[in-house]
XYZ file of C-alpha atoms in Angstrom:
578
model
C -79.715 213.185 176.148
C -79.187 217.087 176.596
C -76.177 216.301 178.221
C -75.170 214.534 175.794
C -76.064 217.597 173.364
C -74.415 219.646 175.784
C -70.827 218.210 175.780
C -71.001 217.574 171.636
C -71.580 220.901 171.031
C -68.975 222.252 173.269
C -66.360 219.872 173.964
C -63.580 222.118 173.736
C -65.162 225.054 176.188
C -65.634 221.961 178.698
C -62.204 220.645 178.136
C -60.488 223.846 178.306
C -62.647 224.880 181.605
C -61.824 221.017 182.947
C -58.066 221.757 182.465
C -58.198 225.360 184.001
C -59.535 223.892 187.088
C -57.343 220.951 187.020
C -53.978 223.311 186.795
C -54.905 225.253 189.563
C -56.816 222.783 192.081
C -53.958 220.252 191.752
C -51.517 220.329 194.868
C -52.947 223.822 196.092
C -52.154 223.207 199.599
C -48.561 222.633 199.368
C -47.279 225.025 196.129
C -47.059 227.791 196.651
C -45.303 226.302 200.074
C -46.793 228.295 202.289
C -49.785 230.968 202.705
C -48.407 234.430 202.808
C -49.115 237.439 205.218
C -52.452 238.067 203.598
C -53.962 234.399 203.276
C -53.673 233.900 207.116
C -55.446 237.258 207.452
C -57.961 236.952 205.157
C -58.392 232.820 206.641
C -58.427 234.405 210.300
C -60.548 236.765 210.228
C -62.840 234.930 208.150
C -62.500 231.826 210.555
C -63.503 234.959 213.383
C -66.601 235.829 211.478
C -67.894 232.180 211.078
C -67.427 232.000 214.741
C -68.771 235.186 216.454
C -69.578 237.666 213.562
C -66.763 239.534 214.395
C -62.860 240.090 212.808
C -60.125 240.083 214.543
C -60.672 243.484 215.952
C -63.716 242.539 217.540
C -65.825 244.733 214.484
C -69.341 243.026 214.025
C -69.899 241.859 210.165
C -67.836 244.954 209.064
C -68.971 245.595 205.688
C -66.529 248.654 204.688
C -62.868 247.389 205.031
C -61.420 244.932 207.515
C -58.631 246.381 209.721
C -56.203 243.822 209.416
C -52.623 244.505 209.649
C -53.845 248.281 209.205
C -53.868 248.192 205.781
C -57.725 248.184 205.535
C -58.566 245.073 203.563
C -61.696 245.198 201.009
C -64.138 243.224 202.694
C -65.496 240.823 199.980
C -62.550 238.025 199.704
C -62.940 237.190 203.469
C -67.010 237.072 203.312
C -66.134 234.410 200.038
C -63.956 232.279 202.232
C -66.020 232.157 205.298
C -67.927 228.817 203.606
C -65.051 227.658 202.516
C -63.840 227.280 206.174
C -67.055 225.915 207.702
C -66.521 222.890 205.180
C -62.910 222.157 205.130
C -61.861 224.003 208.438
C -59.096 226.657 209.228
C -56.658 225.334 206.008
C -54.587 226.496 203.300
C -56.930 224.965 201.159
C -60.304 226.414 202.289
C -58.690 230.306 202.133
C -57.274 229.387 198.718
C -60.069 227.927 197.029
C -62.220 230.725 196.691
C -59.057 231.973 194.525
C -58.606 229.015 192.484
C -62.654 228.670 191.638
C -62.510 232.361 190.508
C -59.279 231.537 188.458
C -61.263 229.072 186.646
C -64.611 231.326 186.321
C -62.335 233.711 184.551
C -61.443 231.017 181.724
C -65.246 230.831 180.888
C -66.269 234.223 181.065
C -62.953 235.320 179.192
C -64.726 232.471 176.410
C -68.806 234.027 176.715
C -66.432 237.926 177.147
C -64.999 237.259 173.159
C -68.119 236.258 171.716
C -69.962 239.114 172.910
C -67.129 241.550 172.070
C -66.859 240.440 168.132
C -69.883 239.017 167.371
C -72.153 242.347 167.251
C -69.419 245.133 167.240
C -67.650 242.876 164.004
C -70.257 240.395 162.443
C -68.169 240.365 159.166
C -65.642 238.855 161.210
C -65.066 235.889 159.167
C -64.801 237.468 155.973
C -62.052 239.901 158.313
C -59.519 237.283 158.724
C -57.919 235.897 155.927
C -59.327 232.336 154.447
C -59.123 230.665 151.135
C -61.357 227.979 151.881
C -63.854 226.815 154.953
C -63.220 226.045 158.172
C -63.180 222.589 158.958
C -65.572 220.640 161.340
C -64.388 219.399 164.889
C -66.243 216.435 166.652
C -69.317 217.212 164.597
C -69.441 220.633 165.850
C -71.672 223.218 163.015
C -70.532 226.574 164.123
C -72.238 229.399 162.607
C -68.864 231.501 163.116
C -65.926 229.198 163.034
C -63.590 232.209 163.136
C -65.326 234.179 166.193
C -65.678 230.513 168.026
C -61.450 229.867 167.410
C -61.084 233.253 168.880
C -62.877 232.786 171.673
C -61.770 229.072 172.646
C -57.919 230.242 171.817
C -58.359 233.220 174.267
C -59.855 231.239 176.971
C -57.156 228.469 176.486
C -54.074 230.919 176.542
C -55.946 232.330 180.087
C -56.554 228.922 181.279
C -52.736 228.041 180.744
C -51.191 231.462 181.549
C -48.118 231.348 183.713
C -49.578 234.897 185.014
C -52.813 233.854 185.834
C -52.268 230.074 186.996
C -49.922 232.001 189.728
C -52.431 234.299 190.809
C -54.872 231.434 190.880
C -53.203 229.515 192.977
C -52.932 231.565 195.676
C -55.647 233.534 198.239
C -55.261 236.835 196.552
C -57.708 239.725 196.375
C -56.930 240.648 192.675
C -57.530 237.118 191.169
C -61.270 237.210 192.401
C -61.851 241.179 191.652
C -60.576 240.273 187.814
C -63.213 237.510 187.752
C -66.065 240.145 189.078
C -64.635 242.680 186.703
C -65.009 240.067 183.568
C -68.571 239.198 185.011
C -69.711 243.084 185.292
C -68.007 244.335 181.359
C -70.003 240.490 180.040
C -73.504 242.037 181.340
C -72.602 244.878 179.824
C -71.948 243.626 176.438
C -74.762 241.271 176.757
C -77.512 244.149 177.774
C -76.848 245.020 174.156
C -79.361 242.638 173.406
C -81.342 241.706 176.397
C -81.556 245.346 178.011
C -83.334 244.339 181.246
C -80.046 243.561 181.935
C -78.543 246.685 182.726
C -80.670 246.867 186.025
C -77.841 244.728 187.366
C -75.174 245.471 184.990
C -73.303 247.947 187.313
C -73.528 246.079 190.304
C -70.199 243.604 189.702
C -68.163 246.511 189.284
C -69.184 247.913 192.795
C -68.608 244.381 193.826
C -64.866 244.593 192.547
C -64.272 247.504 194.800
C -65.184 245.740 197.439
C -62.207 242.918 196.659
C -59.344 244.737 196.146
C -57.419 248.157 196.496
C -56.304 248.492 192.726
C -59.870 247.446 191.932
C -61.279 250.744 193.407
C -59.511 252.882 190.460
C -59.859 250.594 187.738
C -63.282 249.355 187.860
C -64.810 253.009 187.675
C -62.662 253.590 184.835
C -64.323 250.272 183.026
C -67.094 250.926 183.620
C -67.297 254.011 182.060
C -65.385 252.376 178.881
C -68.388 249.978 178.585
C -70.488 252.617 179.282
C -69.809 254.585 176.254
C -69.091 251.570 173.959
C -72.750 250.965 174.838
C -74.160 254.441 175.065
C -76.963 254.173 172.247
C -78.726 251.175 174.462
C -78.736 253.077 177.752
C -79.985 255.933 175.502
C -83.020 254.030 173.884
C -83.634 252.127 177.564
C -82.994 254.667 179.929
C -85.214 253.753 182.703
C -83.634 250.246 182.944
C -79.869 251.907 183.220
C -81.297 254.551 185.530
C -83.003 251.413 187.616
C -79.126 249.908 187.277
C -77.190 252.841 188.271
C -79.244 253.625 191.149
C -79.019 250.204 192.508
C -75.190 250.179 191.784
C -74.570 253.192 193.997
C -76.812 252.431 197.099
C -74.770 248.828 196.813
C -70.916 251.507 196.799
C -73.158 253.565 199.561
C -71.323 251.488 202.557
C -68.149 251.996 200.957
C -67.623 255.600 200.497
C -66.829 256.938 204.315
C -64.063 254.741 204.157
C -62.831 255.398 200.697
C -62.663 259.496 202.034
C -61.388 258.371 205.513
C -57.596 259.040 207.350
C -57.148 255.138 206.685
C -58.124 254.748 203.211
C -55.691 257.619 202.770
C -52.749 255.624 204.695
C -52.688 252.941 202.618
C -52.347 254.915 199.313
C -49.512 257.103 201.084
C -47.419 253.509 201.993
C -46.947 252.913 198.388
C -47.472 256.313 196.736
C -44.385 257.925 194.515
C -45.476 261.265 195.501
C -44.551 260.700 199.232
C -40.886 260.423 197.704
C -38.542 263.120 199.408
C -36.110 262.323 197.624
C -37.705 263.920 194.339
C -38.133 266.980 195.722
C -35.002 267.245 196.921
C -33.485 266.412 193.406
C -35.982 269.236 192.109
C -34.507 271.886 195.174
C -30.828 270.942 194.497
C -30.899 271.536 190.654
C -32.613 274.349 190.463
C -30.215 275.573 193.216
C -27.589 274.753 190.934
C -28.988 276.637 187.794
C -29.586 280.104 190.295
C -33.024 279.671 190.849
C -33.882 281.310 187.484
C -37.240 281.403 186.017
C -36.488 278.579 183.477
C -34.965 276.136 186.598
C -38.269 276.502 188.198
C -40.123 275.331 185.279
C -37.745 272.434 184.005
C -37.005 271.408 187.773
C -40.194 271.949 188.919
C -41.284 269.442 191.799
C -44.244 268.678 189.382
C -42.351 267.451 186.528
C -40.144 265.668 188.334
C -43.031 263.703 189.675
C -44.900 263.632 186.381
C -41.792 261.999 184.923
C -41.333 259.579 187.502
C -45.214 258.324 187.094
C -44.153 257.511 183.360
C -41.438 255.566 184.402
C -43.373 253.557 186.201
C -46.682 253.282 184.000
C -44.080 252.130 181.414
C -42.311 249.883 183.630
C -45.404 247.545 183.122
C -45.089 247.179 179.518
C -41.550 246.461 179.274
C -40.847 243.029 177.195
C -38.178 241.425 180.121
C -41.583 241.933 182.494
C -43.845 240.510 179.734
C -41.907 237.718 178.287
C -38.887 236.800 180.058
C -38.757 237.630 183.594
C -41.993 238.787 185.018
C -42.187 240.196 188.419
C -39.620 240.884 190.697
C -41.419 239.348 193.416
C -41.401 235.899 193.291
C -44.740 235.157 194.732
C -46.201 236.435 190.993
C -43.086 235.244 188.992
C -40.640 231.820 188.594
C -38.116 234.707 187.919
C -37.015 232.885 184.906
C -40.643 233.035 182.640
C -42.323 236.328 181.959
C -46.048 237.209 182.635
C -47.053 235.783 179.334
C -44.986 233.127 177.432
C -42.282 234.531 174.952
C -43.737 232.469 172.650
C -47.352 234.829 172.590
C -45.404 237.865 171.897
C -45.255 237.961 168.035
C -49.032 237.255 167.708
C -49.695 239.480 170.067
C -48.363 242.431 167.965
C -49.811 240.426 165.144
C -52.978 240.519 166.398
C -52.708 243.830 167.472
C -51.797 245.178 164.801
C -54.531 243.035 162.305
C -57.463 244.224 164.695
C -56.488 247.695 164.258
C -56.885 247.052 160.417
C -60.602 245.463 160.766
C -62.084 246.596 163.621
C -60.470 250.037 164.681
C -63.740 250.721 167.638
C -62.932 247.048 169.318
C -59.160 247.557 169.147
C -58.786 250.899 170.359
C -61.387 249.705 173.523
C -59.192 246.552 174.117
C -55.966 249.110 173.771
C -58.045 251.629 176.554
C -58.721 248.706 178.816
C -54.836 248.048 179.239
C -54.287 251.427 179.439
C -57.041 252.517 182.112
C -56.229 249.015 184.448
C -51.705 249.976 184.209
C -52.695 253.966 185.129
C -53.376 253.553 188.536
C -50.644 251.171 189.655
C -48.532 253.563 188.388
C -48.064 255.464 190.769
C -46.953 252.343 193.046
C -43.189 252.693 194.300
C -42.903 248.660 193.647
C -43.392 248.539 189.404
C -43.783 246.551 187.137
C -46.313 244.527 189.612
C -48.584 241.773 188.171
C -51.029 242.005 191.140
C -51.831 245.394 190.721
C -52.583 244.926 186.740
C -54.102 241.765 186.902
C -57.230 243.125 185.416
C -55.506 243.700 181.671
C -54.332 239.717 181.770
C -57.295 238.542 179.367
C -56.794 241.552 176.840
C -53.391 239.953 176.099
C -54.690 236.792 175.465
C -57.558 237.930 173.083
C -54.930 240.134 171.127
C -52.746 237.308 170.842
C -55.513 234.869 169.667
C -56.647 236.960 167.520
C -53.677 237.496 165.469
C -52.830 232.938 165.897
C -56.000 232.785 164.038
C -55.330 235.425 161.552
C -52.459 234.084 160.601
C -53.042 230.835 160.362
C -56.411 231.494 157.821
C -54.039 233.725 155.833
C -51.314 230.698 154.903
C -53.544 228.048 154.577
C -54.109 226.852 150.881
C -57.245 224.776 149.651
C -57.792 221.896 150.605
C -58.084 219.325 147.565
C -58.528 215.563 147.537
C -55.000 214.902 145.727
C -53.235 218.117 147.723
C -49.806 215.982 148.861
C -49.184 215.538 152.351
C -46.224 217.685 152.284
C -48.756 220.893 150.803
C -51.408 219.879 153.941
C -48.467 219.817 156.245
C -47.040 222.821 155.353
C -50.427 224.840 155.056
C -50.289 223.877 158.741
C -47.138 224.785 159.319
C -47.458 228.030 161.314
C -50.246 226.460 163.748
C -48.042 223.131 163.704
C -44.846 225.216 164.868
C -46.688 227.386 166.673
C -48.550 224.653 168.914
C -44.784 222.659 169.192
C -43.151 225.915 170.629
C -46.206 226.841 173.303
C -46.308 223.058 174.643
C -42.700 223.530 175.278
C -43.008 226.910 176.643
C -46.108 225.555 179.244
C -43.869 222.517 179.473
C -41.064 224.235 180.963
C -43.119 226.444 183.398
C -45.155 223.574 184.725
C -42.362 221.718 185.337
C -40.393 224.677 187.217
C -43.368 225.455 189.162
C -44.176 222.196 190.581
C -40.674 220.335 191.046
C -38.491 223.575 191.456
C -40.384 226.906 193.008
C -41.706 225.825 196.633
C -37.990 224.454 197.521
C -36.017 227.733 195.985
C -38.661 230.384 197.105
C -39.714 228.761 200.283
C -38.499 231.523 202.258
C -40.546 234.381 200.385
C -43.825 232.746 200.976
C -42.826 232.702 205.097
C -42.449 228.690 204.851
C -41.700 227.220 208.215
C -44.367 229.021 210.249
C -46.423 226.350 210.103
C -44.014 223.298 211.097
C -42.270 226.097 214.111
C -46.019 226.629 215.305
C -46.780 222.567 215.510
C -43.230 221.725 216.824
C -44.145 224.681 219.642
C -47.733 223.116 220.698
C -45.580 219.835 221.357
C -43.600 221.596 223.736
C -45.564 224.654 225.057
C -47.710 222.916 227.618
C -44.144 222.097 229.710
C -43.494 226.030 230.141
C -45.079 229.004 231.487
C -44.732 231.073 228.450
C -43.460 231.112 224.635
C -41.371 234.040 222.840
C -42.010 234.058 218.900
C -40.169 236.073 216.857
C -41.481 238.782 214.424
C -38.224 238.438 212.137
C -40.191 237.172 209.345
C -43.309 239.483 210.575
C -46.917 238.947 211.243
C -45.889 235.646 213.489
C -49.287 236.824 215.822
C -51.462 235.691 212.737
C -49.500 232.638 212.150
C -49.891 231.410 215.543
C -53.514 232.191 215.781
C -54.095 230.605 212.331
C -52.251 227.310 212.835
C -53.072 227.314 216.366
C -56.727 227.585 215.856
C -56.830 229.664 218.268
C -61.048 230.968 219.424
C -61.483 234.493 218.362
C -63.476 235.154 222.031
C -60.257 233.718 223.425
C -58.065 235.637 221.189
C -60.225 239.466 221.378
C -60.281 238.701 225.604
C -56.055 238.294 225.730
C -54.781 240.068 223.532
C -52.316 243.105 223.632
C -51.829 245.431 221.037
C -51.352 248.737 219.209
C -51.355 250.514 216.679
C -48.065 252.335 215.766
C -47.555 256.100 214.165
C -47.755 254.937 210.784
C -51.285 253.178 211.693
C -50.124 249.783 211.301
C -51.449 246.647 213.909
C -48.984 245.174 216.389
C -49.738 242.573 218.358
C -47.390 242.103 221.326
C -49.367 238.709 222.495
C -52.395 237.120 223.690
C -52.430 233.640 226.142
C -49.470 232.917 226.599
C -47.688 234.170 223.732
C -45.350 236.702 223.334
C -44.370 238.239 219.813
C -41.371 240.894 219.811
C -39.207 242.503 216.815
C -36.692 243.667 219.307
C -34.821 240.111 219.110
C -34.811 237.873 222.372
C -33.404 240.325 224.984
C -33.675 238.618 228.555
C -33.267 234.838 228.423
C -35.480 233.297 230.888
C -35.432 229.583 232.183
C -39.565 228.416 231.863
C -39.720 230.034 228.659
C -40.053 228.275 225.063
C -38.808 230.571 222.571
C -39.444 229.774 218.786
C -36.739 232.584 216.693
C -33.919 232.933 214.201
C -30.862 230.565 214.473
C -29.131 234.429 214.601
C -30.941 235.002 217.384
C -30.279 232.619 220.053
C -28.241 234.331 222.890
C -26.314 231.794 223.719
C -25.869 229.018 226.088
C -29.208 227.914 225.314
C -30.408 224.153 224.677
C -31.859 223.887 221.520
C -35.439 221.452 221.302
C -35.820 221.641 217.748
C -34.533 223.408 214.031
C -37.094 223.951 211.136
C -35.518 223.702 207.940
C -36.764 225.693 204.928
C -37.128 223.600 201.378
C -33.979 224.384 200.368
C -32.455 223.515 203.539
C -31.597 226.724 205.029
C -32.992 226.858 208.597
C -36.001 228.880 209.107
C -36.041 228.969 212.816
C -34.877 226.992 216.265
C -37.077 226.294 219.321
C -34.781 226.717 222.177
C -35.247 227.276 225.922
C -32.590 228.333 229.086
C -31.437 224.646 230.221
């Protein structure tokens, strides 16, 4: 019977959270193609904890950072998958799943985020949007808001069938389960507002966030002070509960911070800084050389402004309307390359609902506005922009905007609704929400199409497809020779191996041979009998199994076996000395 009760009064939250899960849990194995660089790290070295408690650098239940490639991995996305890999073994599904049930944890909390967000902040909200006449009813659903429930099942339904997000979903990244922990941490928040014992724990998700993923370090600081103001009076009138919360929340970051002050913590952020750019200050030298050196050159071509200019361009970069709507990322892992981040479709009511919120509700607006603007400032100063990893945290404020300003405009053109009203005045009082529903099931149309029967075979190669298949062709052959040669061409083949292998971490930490280079990044040069080397073939030796690039075969050698790519490019040849 409560069940019963249960799925009458929300059908639609079930439905929508049913379909979430079914668009990302459906063929996750096989598209994307292939797991990337990080998956097999993150799957490795979480396979190496379940095993002995240590990573791959033989580091007992580090709790800081994981080494990795030496770019110092936040701990918590490996720790997730561990489980997943003691049930369904060393597999692209078990280090993707963690991914894909935080994907769909986001569609819910996005839902529970919106009520909290209007119903206190704006409880007029229904006299705020435009109606002439009451909402209908839906499967015998009596909602005490109908407007504040449409925004909030509209939001979570744009999230749940985001291009954006169902990419990042899909996939084993970091940033996918951080914006889940993030939406988790600013819900608490909203909801200690009227159950205060809750801001004992309040704090804690955003600590947990920086713990997930690089970008998540800057950005959930900066949210939670946002939330922290917006609810400033509560902590005020319970302060010993947010003491009790903000205490706990920094004895939980306590681990954390040597490493966020440490040499390698400060690596990572110089790889992909802007301000490590030479060539800016050399721009700065040679024009102010030009103008004499004056006073004035100093100022305008100062190395500072040049760099202060350049961080614009980039913060920008992320808000352009070809990145948005049309093409997305540059990197196809987070993009078809031919649909934006959000559908073009989204874009008018999204300035609509801007733009309406603003006129209603100027507190909530300018906080969803902040949230953007505080999750975009610290990838800006990433060399690689626009990049939808890095901002994944300001995907649901899109879809709220853009919901909002749907439902706003559809209250403000409908007319009332009378018993001998023509069919042609109901349909077109329906006509924006009719046109508008026609245009997005074509627009999700397209992308799920493009996505499932299109994107593995043309962007095989970017997501490192034919490790895998080389690595099982290999083990067919390997136990005839006294060694095998992989190639690094395509990079990281060590992990590959030792993922798809299954090889035994003791095995693996006993073997291997490795470095670390200037730059602090991991090289392994091989472990058993494996050999990796980014220095092509070199000596050709008979007894040897060598798995490389069709390019770099030396020739005369007898070639066991080609892996093809998706689109039918080869990928690599397993070839010996005859």
């Amino acid at each position: 019977m409560k069940f019963r009760k249960l799925l009458r009064d929300h059908f639609f939250l079930i439905a929508i959270v049913v379909i979430a899960a079914y668009i990302r849990f459906i063929g996750v194995s096989s598209v994307p193609p292939s797991l990337s660089w990080d998956e097999v790290s993150i799957g490795y070295n979480a396979y190496s904890i379940l095993k002995t408690g240590k990573d791959e650098h033989g580091r007992f239940l580090p709790i800081d950072t994981f080494v990795g490639y030496g770019d110092y991995k936040p701990p918590l996305a490996v720790y997730l998958t561990v489980p997943f890999i003691a049930v369904f073994g060393l597999t692209e599904l078990a280090v993707r799943l963690p991914s894909v049930i935080a994907g769909t944890l986001a569609v819910l909390l996005t839902y529970l985020l919106v009520l909290e967000l209007f119903r206190q902040e704006a409880p007029s909200i229904k006299h705020q949007i435009p109606s002439k006449h009451q909402a209908p009813k839906f499967w015998n659903l009596e909602f005490e808001n109908w407007n504040l429930q449409a925004i909030a099942l509209l939001s979570a339904f744009l999230l749940a069938v985001s291009p954006w997000h169902i990419q990042l979903s899909r996939a084993g990244w970091e940033a996918n389960i951080a914006l889940t922990i993030l939406l988790f941490g600013i819900w608490l928040v909203l909801l200690s507002r009227e159950r205060p014992r809750v801001l004992m724990v309040c704090w804690m998700p955003f600590v947990l966030a920086m713990y997930t993923f690089n970008s998540a370090r800057y950005v959930a600081p900066f949210l939670a002070l946002l939330f922290f103001f917006w609810i400033r009076d509560k902590i005020w009138a319970y302060k010993r509960y947010a003491l009790v919360g903000i205490f706990l929340g920094l004895i939980l970051l306590a681990p954390l911070m040597p490493h966020l002050v440490s040499p390698e913590a400060r690596l990572r952020f110089t790889e992909v800084n802007i301000f490590s750019d030479l060539s800016i200050i050399e721009k700065s030298n040679d024009r102010m050389a030009v103008d004499g050196n004056t006073f004035f050159a100093r100022i305008f071509h100062n190395r500072r402004v040049g760099f202060g200019i350049e961080y614009l361009k980039h913060l920008f970069d992320h808000l352009q309307p070809w990145f948005l709507f049309i093409r997305g990322d540059g990197n196809p892992k987070f993009s078809l390359q031919d649909v934006g981040q959000l559908y073009l479709i989204e874009a008018p009511f999204l300035v609509y609902g801007i733009y309406r919120l603003f006129a209603v509700d100027t507190k909530l607006a300018w906080t969803l506005i902040l949230w953007i603007v505080l999750a975009i400032l610290p990838a800006g100063v990433a060399r690689e922009t626009p990049h939808a990893l890095r901002i994944e945290n300001t995907l649901p404020v899109w879809h709220i905007f853009t919901a909002y300003g749907l439902i706003a405009l559809v209250k403000s053109q409908k007319s009332p609704p009378e018993a001998d009203q023509p069919l042609a005045e109901k349909v077109k009082s329906n006509l924006v929400f009719i046109v508008y529903c026609l245009l997005f099931i074509a627009s999700f149309s397209y992308f799920w199409h493009n996505y499932f029967n299109h994107y593995a075979q043309e962007y095989s190669a970017e997501w490192q497809y034919g490790y895998k298949q080389a690595i099982a062709q290999m083990q067919q052959f390997e136990d005839s020779y006294d060694g095998v040669v992989l190639s690094e061409a395509y990079g990281r083949s060590y992990m590959y191996t030792l993922f798809f292998t299954r090889t035994d971490p003791s095995a693996y930490l006993a073997s291997k041979k490795s470095t670390f280079d200037a730059a602090g990044f991991y090289h392994v040069f091989g472990f058993g009998k494996y050999r990796f080397t980014d220095k092509g073939i070199g000596s050709f030796d008979r007894g040897i199994l060598y798995v490389a690039l069709s390019s770099e075969a030396p020739g005369g050698e007898r070639i066991l076996s080609t892996i093809k790519r998706l689109n039918g490019e080869t990928a690599f040849v397993l070839f010996d000395k005859p």
